[in-house]
């Protein structure tokens, strides 16, 4: 893929810097190389995913330089940028916090070495300690001091579906129906829009993402490995299990399928009023 002088990196750097100013330094930025399942998202921009990691690294490098101030000239493999000055400059110095999306053990270790805070997808409880340990090995390899190490481990974020109802049975029935809708749509658009020559790395497949796995089995898998659901007491126990495995920062997805606004709010209120207070320190 030839390099380009597209202003996308400059535009993104400016937009995020402006948000940082409007929020008085409260913006955190999450970055990742892109989906491993939805190739059509790359195709829509005239790209393919094979070079997505290199492209991301180059873009992050450019944005960091732009936030640093002064003129920036960059002639890379994918981007060519010449900017005399970024305006406005971010409030946070030397730059906005950049979080990385990670899945594989090597990505955990590499982000630890670089001292980058991490966001990870639905990770089964049994794998949390080993992934957090890989991040810790990376932190050690990067020579980070004790306070930085403690801060980064506390920031390490795990994603979970969250649905709280009046009873365990109600939560399971309602969340299962919503997840079935979500997966059906996901599989439909992939079948319709992914290029015929696109294949997914078998090592990255799981029952939720694998189209040959039946819908009921897929939903059971994601309920067991990626969801906090049930009555408030049960969800408190599930959150405590994550805490005991080393998780200190939880990302909560509360909307699924065609869930109504009122249904979403009811679940969120139960979580906020009957689950969260148990974990205040």
PDB file of C-alpha atoms in Angstrom, residues 90-244:
ATOM      1  CA  UNK A  90      -3.374  19.734  24.671  1.00  0.00           C
ATOM      2  CA  UNK A  91      -3.815  20.701  28.313  1.00  0.00           C
ATOM      3  CA  UNK A  92      -2.253  17.446  29.479  1.00  0.00           C
ATOM      4  CA  UNK A  93       1.511  17.263  29.040  1.00  0.00           C
ATOM      5  CA  UNK A  94       3.527  15.804  27.528  1.00  0.00           C
ATOM      6  CA  UNK A  95       0.447  14.322  25.795  1.00  0.00           C
ATOM      7  CA  UNK A  96      -2.997  12.868  26.396  1.00  0.00           C
ATOM      8  CA  UNK A  97      -3.055   9.424  28.063  1.00  0.00           C
ATOM      9  CA  UNK A  98      -3.044   6.753  25.343  1.00  0.00           C
ATOM     10  CA  UNK A  99      -4.586   3.380  26.193  1.00  0.00           C
ATOM     11  CA  UNK A 100      -4.050   0.296  24.043  1.00  0.00           C
ATOM     12  CA  UNK A 101      -6.536  -2.437  23.276  1.00  0.00           C
ATOM     13  CA  UNK A 102      -4.866  -5.829  23.920  1.00  0.00           C
ATOM     14  CA  UNK A 103      -5.805  -9.499  23.573  1.00  0.00           C
ATOM     15  CA  UNK A 104      -2.711 -11.684  23.157  1.00  0.00           C
ATOM     16  CA  UNK A 105      -0.123 -12.320  25.932  1.00  0.00           C
ATOM     17  CA  UNK A 106       2.614 -10.706  23.820  1.00  0.00           C
ATOM     18  CA  UNK A 107       0.576  -7.490  23.548  1.00  0.00           C
ATOM     19  CA  UNK A 108       0.173  -7.401  27.333  1.00  0.00           C
ATOM     20  CA  UNK A 109       3.939  -7.768  27.787  1.00  0.00           C
ATOM     21  CA  UNK A 110       4.789  -5.180  25.137  1.00  0.00           C
ATOM     22  CA  UNK A 111       2.401  -2.587  26.578  1.00  0.00           C
ATOM     23  CA  UNK A 112       3.877  -3.210  30.009  1.00  0.00           C
ATOM     24  CA  UNK A 113       7.370  -2.619  28.670  1.00  0.00           C
ATOM     25  CA  UNK A 114       6.230   0.646  27.068  1.00  0.00           C
ATOM     26  CA  UNK A 115       4.366   1.745  30.200  1.00  0.00           C
ATOM     27  CA  UNK A 116       1.045   2.018  28.327  1.00  0.00           C
ATOM     28  CA  UNK A 117      -2.298   1.533  30.144  1.00  0.00           C
ATOM     29  CA  UNK A 118      -4.353  -1.313  28.686  1.00  0.00           C
ATOM     30  CA  UNK A 119      -7.939  -2.177  27.780  1.00  0.00           C
ATOM     31  CA  UNK A 120      -8.843  -5.821  27.195  1.00  0.00           C
ATOM     32  CA  UNK A 121     -11.903  -7.572  25.842  1.00  0.00           C
ATOM     33  CA  UNK A 122     -14.018 -10.311  27.377  1.00  0.00           C
ATOM     34  CA  UNK A 123     -11.339 -12.365  29.129  1.00  0.00           C
ATOM     35  CA  UNK A 124     -12.429 -15.446  31.105  1.00  0.00           C
ATOM     36  CA  UNK A 125     -11.691 -15.252  34.825  1.00  0.00           C
ATOM     37  CA  UNK A 126      -9.258 -18.175  34.552  1.00  0.00           C
ATOM     38  CA  UNK A 127      -7.030 -16.200  32.176  1.00  0.00           C
ATOM     39  CA  UNK A 128      -7.001 -12.878  33.989  1.00  0.00           C
ATOM     40  CA  UNK A 129      -4.132 -13.652  36.364  1.00  0.00           C
ATOM     41  CA  UNK A 130      -1.877 -14.953  33.588  1.00  0.00           C
ATOM     42  CA  UNK A 131      -2.550 -11.914  31.374  1.00  0.00           C
ATOM     43  CA  UNK A 132      -2.015  -9.497  34.263  1.00  0.00           C
ATOM     44  CA  UNK A 133       1.187 -11.404  35.083  1.00  0.00           C
ATOM     45  CA  UNK A 134       2.366 -10.953  31.476  1.00  0.00           C
ATOM     46  CA  UNK A 135       1.718  -7.229  31.813  1.00  0.00           C
ATOM     47  CA  UNK A 136       3.708  -7.223  35.058  1.00  0.00           C
ATOM     48  CA  UNK A 137       6.634  -8.967  33.344  1.00  0.00           C
ATOM     49  CA  UNK A 138       6.563  -6.235  30.721  1.00  0.00           C
ATOM     50  CA  UNK A 139       6.487  -3.516  33.375  1.00  0.00           C
ATOM     51  CA  UNK A 140       9.558  -5.073  34.986  1.00  0.00           C
ATOM     52  CA  UNK A 141      11.326  -5.281  31.625  1.00  0.00           C
ATOM     53  CA  UNK A 142      10.580  -1.611  31.021  1.00  0.00           C
ATOM     54  CA  UNK A 143      12.238  -0.631  34.293  1.00  0.00           C
ATOM     55  CA  UNK A 144       9.258   1.335  35.562  1.00  0.00           C
ATOM     56  CA  UNK A 145       9.393   2.530  39.162  1.00  0.00           C
ATOM     57  CA  UNK A 146       7.090   1.160  41.843  1.00  0.00           C
ATOM     58  CA  UNK A 147       4.597   4.024  41.758  1.00  0.00           C
ATOM     59  CA  UNK A 148       4.248   3.880  37.968  1.00  0.00           C
ATOM     60  CA  UNK A 149       3.869   0.100  38.119  1.00  0.00           C
ATOM     61  CA  UNK A 150       1.129   0.353  40.770  1.00  0.00           C
ATOM     62  CA  UNK A 151      -0.709   3.057  38.813  1.00  0.00           C
ATOM     63  CA  UNK A 152      -0.673   1.100  35.550  1.00  0.00           C
ATOM     64  CA  UNK A 153      -1.833  -2.124  37.201  1.00  0.00           C
ATOM     65  CA  UNK A 154      -4.682  -0.216  38.868  1.00  0.00           C
ATOM     66  CA  UNK A 155      -5.681   1.287  35.511  1.00  0.00           C
ATOM     67  CA  UNK A 156      -5.666  -2.043  33.623  1.00  0.00           C
ATOM     68  CA  UNK A 157      -9.242  -2.340  32.399  1.00  0.00           C
ATOM     69  CA  UNK A 158     -11.377  -5.411  31.685  1.00  0.00           C
ATOM     70  CA  UNK A 159     -14.548  -5.294  29.567  1.00  0.00           C
ATOM     71  CA  UNK A 160     -17.758  -7.036  30.650  1.00  0.00           C
ATOM     72  CA  UNK A 161     -21.375  -7.084  29.551  1.00  0.00           C
ATOM     73  CA  UNK A 162     -23.463  -5.952  32.526  1.00  0.00           C
ATOM     74  CA  UNK A 163     -27.162  -6.584  33.080  1.00  0.00           C
ATOM     75  CA  UNK A 164     -28.853  -6.418  36.475  1.00  0.00           C
ATOM     76  CA  UNK A 165     -32.488  -7.454  36.945  1.00  0.00           C
ATOM     77  CA  UNK A 166     -34.744  -8.273  39.867  1.00  0.00           C
ATOM     78  CA  UNK A 167     -33.906 -11.985  39.711  1.00  0.00           C
ATOM     79  CA  UNK A 168     -31.219 -14.249  38.255  1.00  0.00           C
ATOM     80  CA  UNK A 169     -33.715 -15.983  35.967  1.00  0.00           C
ATOM     81  CA  UNK A 170     -35.088 -12.704  34.611  1.00  0.00           C
ATOM     82  CA  UNK A 171     -31.599 -11.363  33.928  1.00  0.00           C
ATOM     83  CA  UNK A 172     -30.505 -14.530  32.118  1.00  0.00           C
ATOM     84  CA  UNK A 173     -33.660 -14.701  29.975  1.00  0.00           C
ATOM     85  CA  UNK A 174     -33.611 -11.036  28.996  1.00  0.00           C
ATOM     86  CA  UNK A 175     -29.878 -10.760  28.401  1.00  0.00           C
ATOM     87  CA  UNK A 176     -29.811 -14.008  26.391  1.00  0.00           C
ATOM     88  CA  UNK A 177     -32.519 -12.696  24.061  1.00  0.00           C
ATOM     89  CA  UNK A 178     -30.653  -9.424  23.558  1.00  0.00           C
ATOM     90  CA  UNK A 179     -27.360 -11.192  22.900  1.00  0.00           C
ATOM     91  CA  UNK A 180     -29.027 -13.472  20.351  1.00  0.00           C
ATOM     92  CA  UNK A 181     -30.142 -10.359  18.458  1.00  0.00           C
ATOM     93  CA  UNK A 182     -26.684  -8.840  18.705  1.00  0.00           C
ATOM     94  CA  UNK A 183     -24.966 -11.954  17.355  1.00  0.00           C
ATOM     95  CA  UNK A 184     -27.476 -12.464  14.552  1.00  0.00           C
ATOM     96  CA  UNK A 185     -26.827  -8.932  13.279  1.00  0.00           C
ATOM     97  CA  UNK A 186     -23.065  -9.362  13.690  1.00  0.00           C
ATOM     98  CA  UNK A 187     -23.026 -12.559  11.645  1.00  0.00           C
ATOM     99  CA  UNK A 188     -25.357 -11.121   9.002  1.00  0.00           C
ATOM    100  CA  UNK A 189     -23.189  -8.101   8.217  1.00  0.00           C
ATOM    101  CA  UNK A 190     -19.987 -10.153   8.213  1.00  0.00           C
ATOM    102  CA  UNK A 191     -21.451 -12.641   5.753  1.00  0.00           C
ATOM    103  CA  UNK A 192     -22.769  -9.842   3.559  1.00  0.00           C
ATOM    104  CA  UNK A 193     -19.835  -7.426   3.532  1.00  0.00           C
ATOM    105  CA  UNK A 194     -16.564  -9.198   4.380  1.00  0.00           C
ATOM    106  CA  UNK A 195     -14.540  -9.835   1.194  1.00  0.00           C
ATOM    107  CA  UNK A 196     -14.554 -13.383  -0.142  1.00  0.00           C
ATOM    108  CA  UNK A 197     -10.780 -13.670   0.275  1.00  0.00           C
ATOM    109  CA  UNK A 198     -10.845 -12.657   3.963  1.00  0.00           C
ATOM    110  CA  UNK A 199     -10.115 -15.335   6.566  1.00  0.00           C
ATOM    111  CA  UNK A 200      -9.967 -15.029  10.340  1.00  0.00           C
ATOM    112  CA  UNK A 201      -6.994 -16.453  12.210  1.00  0.00           C
ATOM    113  CA  UNK A 202      -8.345 -19.707  13.738  1.00  0.00           C
ATOM    114  CA  UNK A 203      -6.378 -18.975  16.918  1.00  0.00           C
ATOM    115  CA  UNK A 204      -8.524 -15.892  17.457  1.00  0.00           C
ATOM    116  CA  UNK A 205     -11.835 -17.722  17.082  1.00  0.00           C
ATOM    117  CA  UNK A 206     -14.136 -18.424  20.003  1.00  0.00           C
ATOM    118  CA  UNK A 207     -17.715 -19.727  20.159  1.00  0.00           C
ATOM    119  CA  UNK A 208     -19.164 -16.216  20.132  1.00  0.00           C
ATOM    120  CA  UNK A 209     -17.300 -15.194  16.955  1.00  0.00           C
ATOM    121  CA  UNK A 210     -17.283 -18.517  15.095  1.00  0.00           C
ATOM    122  CA  UNK A 211     -20.161 -18.678  12.565  1.00  0.00           C
ATOM    123  CA  UNK A 212     -20.219 -22.493  12.581  1.00  0.00           C
ATOM    124  CA  UNK A 213     -21.121 -22.517  16.296  1.00  0.00           C
ATOM    125  CA  UNK A 214     -24.839 -22.476  17.023  1.00  0.00           C
ATOM    126  CA  UNK A 215     -26.409 -19.342  18.468  1.00  0.00           C
ATOM    127  CA  UNK A 216     -27.506 -20.946  21.749  1.00  0.00           C
ATOM    128  CA  UNK A 217     -24.012 -22.320  22.424  1.00  0.00           C
ATOM    129  CA  UNK A 218     -22.456 -18.964  21.537  1.00  0.00           C
ATOM    130  CA  UNK A 219     -24.697 -17.101  23.977  1.00  0.00           C
ATOM    131  CA  UNK A 220     -23.961 -19.607  26.757  1.00  0.00           C
ATOM    132  CA  UNK A 221     -20.254 -19.018  26.134  1.00  0.00           C
ATOM    133  CA  UNK A 222     -20.442 -15.236  26.354  1.00  0.00           C
ATOM    134  CA  UNK A 223     -22.681 -15.403  29.434  1.00  0.00           C
ATOM    135  CA  UNK A 224     -20.104 -17.597  31.157  1.00  0.00           C
ATOM    136  CA  UNK A 225     -16.940 -15.782  30.080  1.00  0.00           C
ATOM    137  CA  UNK A 226     -17.841 -12.183  29.383  1.00  0.00           C
ATOM    138  CA  UNK A 227     -20.913 -11.127  31.331  1.00  0.00           C
ATOM    139  CA  UNK A 228     -21.956  -9.925  34.763  1.00  0.00           C
ATOM    140  CA  UNK A 229     -25.672 -10.622  35.064  1.00  0.00           C
ATOM    141  CA  UNK A 230     -28.324 -11.556  37.571  1.00  0.00           C
ATOM    142  CA  UNK A 231     -29.837 -10.050  40.687  1.00  0.00           C
ATOM    143  CA  UNK A 232     -27.815  -7.388  42.522  1.00  0.00           C
ATOM    144  CA  UNK A 233     -26.406  -9.906  45.077  1.00  0.00           C
ATOM    145  CA  UNK A 234     -25.241 -12.251  42.325  1.00  0.00           C
ATOM    146  CA  UNK A 235     -23.619  -9.439  40.340  1.00  0.00           C
ATOM    147  CA  UNK A 236     -21.860  -8.246  43.494  1.00  0.00           C
ATOM    148  CA  UNK A 237     -20.380 -11.738  43.840  1.00  0.00           C
ATOM    149  CA  UNK A 238     -19.286 -11.727  40.193  1.00  0.00           C
ATOM    150  CA  UNK A 239     -17.574  -8.351  40.550  1.00  0.00           C
ATOM    151  CA  UNK A 240     -15.871  -9.554  43.728  1.00  0.00           C
ATOM    152  CA  UNK A 241     -14.533 -12.559  41.795  1.00  0.00           C
ATOM    153  CA  UNK A 242     -12.939 -10.207  39.261  1.00  0.00           C
ATOM    154  CA  UNK A 243     -11.503  -8.059  42.030  1.00  0.00           C
ATOM    155  CA  UNK A 244      -9.975 -11.119  43.687  1.00  0.00           C
TER     156      UNK A 244
END
